[in-house]
Amino acid sequence: MDSQVPDGAPEPKPEFEPGSESEELLTAVEQLVRYVRHSATAGGLSIAASSVLGRLGREGPHRLTDLARAERASQPNMTQLITRMERAGLVRRTADLTDGRGVLVAATDAGAELFRERRAERAHALGQLTGELTEAERQAVRQALPALARAVRNRRTGT
C-alpha cells in the first residue's frame, strides 16, 4: 500500500537510525564545528558572545530584539550579554535612525578587530585540518561544504 501524506498534513519526521549515513554526517559536522569553534581563543569570549560578535561582524548593526531572535536568546539575556560586551568595549548601542525608540547594537573598532582575529584563528584551524586530507578529499570538501551552506541559505530564504 502506498503511504501518502494527506494535503495540509505535516510531513512525518524521518526516524533517526543509529549508524545511518545521517548520523555519521551529523557526528562529523558536530565534531568539525566544535573543533573550529574552540580554536578561536582571542579575547576569551563565551560561545554566546562570540556568536553575537560574529553576527555583528558579518552582518552589521542589529536591533537588540532582532539580535535576540536571531541568536535564539531571550531579550533579557541578550540585554545582559550586550551590557557585558559594551563594558568590555566590543559593542556599542546607538539610536536607530529609522525608529527613534529603537536601539541598534554595532561592533566597535575593537570588537571588529577581535572578530577578525577569531575568524583568522578559525580559518587557520580549518586549514590545518584540510592540510591533513588527500587532494581528492580536499576537493570533495571544497564542493560539499559550499553546497550545504547554499542549501541552508535557500531554506532561510524559502527558495
PDB file of C-alpha atoms in Angstrom:
ATOM      1  CA  MET A   1       0.000   0.000   0.000  1.00  0.00           C
ATOM      2  CA  ASP A   2       1.288   3.457  -0.932  1.00  0.00           C
ATOM      3  CA  SER A   3       1.817   5.662   2.149  1.00  0.00           C
ATOM      4  CA  GLN A   4       0.894   9.251   1.329  1.00  0.00           C
ATOM      5  CA  VAL A   5       0.595  12.333   3.467  1.00  0.00           C
ATOM      6  CA  PRO A   6      -2.858  13.977   3.237  1.00  0.00           C
ATOM      7  CA  ASP A   7      -2.929  17.517   1.831  1.00  0.00           C
ATOM      8  CA  GLY A   8      -2.146  20.056   4.519  1.00  0.00           C
ATOM      9  CA  ALA A   9      -0.757  17.453   6.937  1.00  0.00           C
ATOM     10  CA  PRO A  10       2.807  17.960   8.155  1.00  0.00           C
ATOM     11  CA  GLU A  11       5.448  15.705   6.651  1.00  0.00           C
ATOM     12  CA  PRO A  12       6.382  12.949   9.107  1.00  0.00           C
ATOM     13  CA  LYS A  13       9.869  13.344  10.525  1.00  0.00           C
ATOM     14  CA  PRO A  14      12.263  10.658   9.385  1.00  0.00           C
ATOM     15  CA  GLU A  15      13.418   8.320  12.080  1.00  0.00           C
ATOM     16  CA  PHE A  16      16.988   8.760  13.201  1.00  0.00           C
ATOM     17  CA  GLU A  17      18.726   5.429  12.924  1.00  0.00           C
ATOM     18  CA  PRO A  18      21.983   4.806  14.797  1.00  0.00           C
ATOM     19  CA  GLY A  19      24.764   4.033  12.341  1.00  0.00           C
ATOM     20  CA  SER A  20      22.903   5.671   9.446  1.00  0.00           C
ATOM     21  CA  GLU A  21      24.544   7.976   6.925  1.00  0.00           C
ATOM     22  CA  SER A  22      22.678  10.906   8.508  1.00  0.00           C
ATOM     23  CA  GLU A  23      24.061  10.063  11.943  1.00  0.00           C
ATOM     24  CA  GLU A  24      27.604   9.764  10.598  1.00  0.00           C
ATOM     25  CA  LEU A  25      27.313  13.097   8.791  1.00  0.00           C
ATOM     26  CA  LEU A  26      25.797  14.757  11.855  1.00  0.00           C
ATOM     27  CA  THR A  27      28.600  13.472  14.065  1.00  0.00           C
ATOM     28  CA  ALA A  28      31.210  14.738  11.603  1.00  0.00           C
ATOM     29  CA  VAL A  29      29.576  18.183  11.410  1.00  0.00           C
ATOM     30  CA  GLU A  30      29.324  18.416  15.212  1.00  0.00           C
ATOM     31  CA  GLN A  31      32.988  17.466  15.629  1.00  0.00           C
ATOM     32  CA  LEU A  32      34.087  19.947  12.963  1.00  0.00           C
ATOM     33  CA  VAL A  33      32.044  22.814  14.404  1.00  0.00           C
ATOM     34  CA  ARG A  34      33.258  22.078  17.942  1.00  0.00           C
ATOM     35  CA  TYR A  35      36.900  21.901  16.815  1.00  0.00           C
ATOM     36  CA  VAL A  36      36.768  25.116  14.799  1.00  0.00           C
ATOM     37  CA  ARG A  37      34.721  26.963  17.435  1.00  0.00           C
ATOM     38  CA  HIS A  38      37.159  26.056  20.209  1.00  0.00           C
ATOM     39  CA  SER A  39      40.175  27.010  18.096  1.00  0.00           C
ATOM     40  CA  ALA A  40      39.291  30.710  18.450  1.00  0.00           C
ATOM     41  CA  THR A  41      40.662  31.845  21.789  1.00  0.00           C
ATOM     42  CA  ALA A  42      41.397  35.549  21.246  1.00  0.00           C
ATOM     43  CA  GLY A  43      39.533  37.699  23.726  1.00  0.00           C
ATOM     44  CA  GLY A  44      38.405  34.749  25.859  1.00  0.00           C
ATOM     45  CA  LEU A  45      34.778  35.162  24.769  1.00  0.00           C
ATOM     46  CA  SER A  46      31.946  32.861  25.705  1.00  0.00           C
ATOM     47  CA  ILE A  47      30.301  30.972  22.850  1.00  0.00           C
ATOM     48  CA  ALA A  48      27.291  33.302  23.070  1.00  0.00           C
ATOM     49  CA  ALA A  49      29.422  36.466  22.967  1.00  0.00           C
ATOM     50  CA  SER A  50      31.492  35.038  20.120  1.00  0.00           C
ATOM     51  CA  SER A  51      28.350  34.235  18.164  1.00  0.00           C
ATOM     52  CA  VAL A  52      26.931  37.745  18.653  1.00  0.00           C
ATOM     53  CA  LEU A  53      30.225  39.400  17.732  1.00  0.00           C
ATOM     54  CA  GLY A  54      30.462  37.169  14.671  1.00  0.00           C
ATOM     55  CA  ARG A  55      26.948  38.083  13.554  1.00  0.00           C
ATOM     56  CA  LEU A  56      27.621  41.805  14.023  1.00  0.00           C
ATOM     57  CA  GLY A  57      30.944  41.459  12.217  1.00  0.00           C
ATOM     58  CA  ARG A  58      29.401  39.668   9.237  1.00  0.00           C
ATOM     59  CA  GLU A  59      26.010  41.378   9.025  1.00  0.00           C
ATOM     60  CA  GLY A  60      26.489  44.788  10.604  1.00  0.00           C
ATOM     61  CA  PRO A  61      24.364  46.509  13.276  1.00  0.00           C
ATOM     62  CA  HIS A  62      21.183  44.848  14.567  1.00  0.00           C
ATOM     63  CA  ARG A  63      18.301  45.963  16.733  1.00  0.00           C
ATOM     64  CA  LEU A  64      18.558  44.301  20.127  1.00  0.00           C
ATOM     65  CA  THR A  65      15.241  42.490  19.635  1.00  0.00           C
ATOM     66  CA  ASP A  66      16.315  41.168  16.222  1.00  0.00           C
ATOM     67  CA  LEU A  67      19.667  40.095  17.636  1.00  0.00           C
ATOM     68  CA  ALA A  68      17.951  38.185  20.443  1.00  0.00           C
ATOM     69  CA  ARG A  69      15.656  36.466  17.951  1.00  0.00           C
ATOM     70  CA  ALA A  70      18.482  35.612  15.550  1.00  0.00           C
ATOM     71  CA  GLU A  71      20.604  34.188  18.366  1.00  0.00           C
ATOM     72  CA  ARG A  72      17.614  32.371  19.880  1.00  0.00           C
ATOM     73  CA  ALA A  73      18.050  34.129  23.200  1.00  0.00           C
ATOM     74  CA  SER A  74      15.560  35.850  25.438  1.00  0.00           C
ATOM     75  CA  GLN A  75      15.523  39.630  25.321  1.00  0.00           C
ATOM     76  CA  PRO A  76      16.666  39.941  28.979  1.00  0.00           C
ATOM     77  CA  ASN A  77      19.574  37.523  28.395  1.00  0.00           C
ATOM     78  CA  MET A  78      20.623  39.346  25.238  1.00  0.00           C
ATOM     79  CA  THR A  79      20.421  42.680  27.046  1.00  0.00           C
ATOM     80  CA  GLN A  80      22.713  41.345  29.790  1.00  0.00           C
ATOM     81  CA  LEU A  81      25.165  39.929  27.252  1.00  0.00           C
ATOM     82  CA  ILE A  82      25.256  43.186  25.268  1.00  0.00           C
ATOM     83  CA  THR A  83      25.792  45.143  28.502  1.00  0.00           C
ATOM     84  CA  ARG A  84      28.809  42.960  29.362  1.00  0.00           C
ATOM     85  CA  MET A  85      30.163  43.257  25.824  1.00  0.00           C
ATOM     86  CA  GLU A  86      29.630  47.015  25.907  1.00  0.00           C
ATOM     87  CA  ARG A  87      31.592  47.277  29.174  1.00  0.00           C
ATOM     88  CA  ALA A  88      34.395  45.285  27.512  1.00  0.00           C
ATOM     89  CA  GLY A  89      34.422  47.804  24.655  1.00  0.00           C
ATOM     90  CA  LEU A  90      33.369  45.273  21.995  1.00  0.00           C
ATOM     91  CA  VAL A  91      29.966  46.720  21.058  1.00  0.00           C
ATOM     92  CA  ARG A  92      28.102  49.992  21.340  1.00  0.00           C
ATOM     93  CA  ARG A  93      24.449  50.924  21.315  1.00  0.00           C
ATOM     94  CA  THR A  94      23.241  53.709  19.096  1.00  0.00           C
ATOM     95  CA  ALA A  95      19.855  55.165  18.273  1.00  0.00           C
ATOM     96  CA  ASP A  96      18.085  53.563  15.325  1.00  0.00           C
ATOM     97  CA  LEU A  97      17.669  56.495  12.934  1.00  0.00           C
ATOM     98  CA  THR A  98      14.717  54.741  11.257  1.00  0.00           C
ATOM     99  CA  ASP A  99      12.868  54.403  14.590  1.00  0.00           C
ATOM    100  CA  GLY A 100      13.626  56.855  17.381  1.00  0.00           C
ATOM    101  CA  ARG A 101      12.544  54.343  20.018  1.00  0.00           C
ATOM    102  CA  GLY A 102      14.815  51.585  18.714  1.00  0.00           C
ATOM    103  CA  VAL A 103      18.401  50.846  19.618  1.00  0.00           C
ATOM    104  CA  LEU A 104      20.996  49.364  17.297  1.00  0.00           C
ATOM    105  CA  VAL A 105      23.912  47.282  18.523  1.00  0.00           C
ATOM    106  CA  ALA A 106      27.113  47.528  16.499  1.00  0.00           C
ATOM    107  CA  ALA A 107      30.628  46.195  16.904  1.00  0.00           C
ATOM    108  CA  THR A 108      33.179  48.804  17.937  1.00  0.00           C
ATOM    109  CA  ASP A 109      36.543  49.008  16.184  1.00  0.00           C
ATOM    110  CA  ALA A 110      37.964  46.824  18.977  1.00  0.00           C
ATOM    111  CA  GLY A 111      35.092  44.359  18.572  1.00  0.00           C
ATOM    112  CA  ALA A 112      35.553  44.237  14.797  1.00  0.00           C
ATOM    113  CA  GLU A 113      39.279  43.614  15.238  1.00  0.00           C
ATOM    114  CA  LEU A 114      38.586  40.813  17.728  1.00  0.00           C
ATOM    115  CA  PHE A 115      36.083  39.324  15.271  1.00  0.00           C
ATOM    116  CA  ARG A 116      38.786  39.344  12.569  1.00  0.00           C
ATOM    117  CA  GLU A 117      41.339  37.747  14.929  1.00  0.00           C
ATOM    118  CA  ARG A 118      38.939  34.992  15.945  1.00  0.00           C
ATOM    119  CA  ARG A 119      37.954  34.393  12.319  1.00  0.00           C
ATOM    120  CA  ALA A 120      41.642  34.108  11.370  1.00  0.00           C
ATOM    121  CA  GLU A 121      42.168  31.594  14.194  1.00  0.00           C
ATOM    122  CA  ARG A 122      39.261  29.511  12.918  1.00  0.00           C
ATOM    123  CA  ALA A 123      40.467  29.712   9.321  1.00  0.00           C
ATOM    124  CA  HIS A 124      43.921  28.580  10.433  1.00  0.00           C
ATOM    125  CA  ALA A 125      42.448  25.635  12.364  1.00  0.00           C
ATOM    126  CA  LEU A 126      40.348  24.626   9.362  1.00  0.00           C
ATOM    127  CA  GLY A 127      43.373  24.992   7.087  1.00  0.00           C
ATOM    128  CA  GLN A 128      45.373  22.668   9.326  1.00  0.00           C
ATOM    129  CA  LEU A 129      42.600  20.087   9.190  1.00  0.00           C
ATOM    130  CA  THR A 130      42.211  20.222   5.436  1.00  0.00           C
ATOM    131  CA  GLY A 131      46.000  20.060   5.109  1.00  0.00           C
ATOM    132  CA  GLU A 132      45.812  16.561   6.554  1.00  0.00           C
ATOM    133  CA  LEU A 133      43.468  15.400   3.781  1.00  0.00           C
ATOM    134  CA  THR A 134      44.303  13.917   0.416  1.00  0.00           C
ATOM    135  CA  GLU A 135      43.811  16.163  -2.611  1.00  0.00           C
ATOM    136  CA  ALA A 136      40.656  14.234  -3.532  1.00  0.00           C
ATOM    137  CA  GLU A 137      39.267  14.728  -0.019  1.00  0.00           C
ATOM    138  CA  ARG A 138      40.088  18.460  -0.086  1.00  0.00           C
ATOM    139  CA  GLN A 139      38.290  18.759  -3.425  1.00  0.00           C
ATOM    140  CA  ALA A 140      35.271  16.951  -2.008  1.00  0.00           C
ATOM    141  CA  VAL A 141      35.198  19.324   0.996  1.00  0.00           C
ATOM    142  CA  ARG A 142      35.525  22.376  -1.294  1.00  0.00           C
ATOM    143  CA  GLN A 143      32.443  21.161  -3.165  1.00  0.00           C
ATOM    144  CA  ALA A 144      30.341  19.741  -0.342  1.00  0.00           C
ATOM    145  CA  LEU A 145      30.561  22.475   2.290  1.00  0.00           C
ATOM    146  CA  PRO A 146      29.553  25.367  -0.006  1.00  0.00           C
ATOM    147  CA  ALA A 147      26.718  23.189  -1.346  1.00  0.00           C
ATOM    148  CA  LEU A 148      25.448  22.563   2.195  1.00  0.00           C
ATOM    149  CA  ALA A 149      25.778  26.284   3.024  1.00  0.00           C
ATOM    150  CA  ARG A 150      23.760  27.119  -0.097  1.00  0.00           C
ATOM    151  CA  ALA A 151      21.047  24.647   0.961  1.00  0.00           C
ATOM    152  CA  VAL A 152      20.887  26.333   4.385  1.00  0.00           C
ATOM    153  CA  ARG A 153      20.600  29.800   2.779  1.00  0.00           C
ATOM    154  CA  ASN A 154      17.870  28.522   0.451  1.00  0.00           C
ATOM    155  CA  ARG A 155      15.873  27.172   3.407  1.00  0.00           C
ATOM    156  CA  ARG A 156      16.185  30.505   5.196  1.00  0.00           C
ATOM    157  CA  THR A 157      15.023  32.485   2.190  1.00  0.00           C
ATOM    158  CA  GLY A 158      12.440  29.933   1.058  1.00  0.00           C
ATOM    159  CA  THR A 159      13.940  29.490  -2.399  1.00  0.00           C
TER     160      THR A 159
END
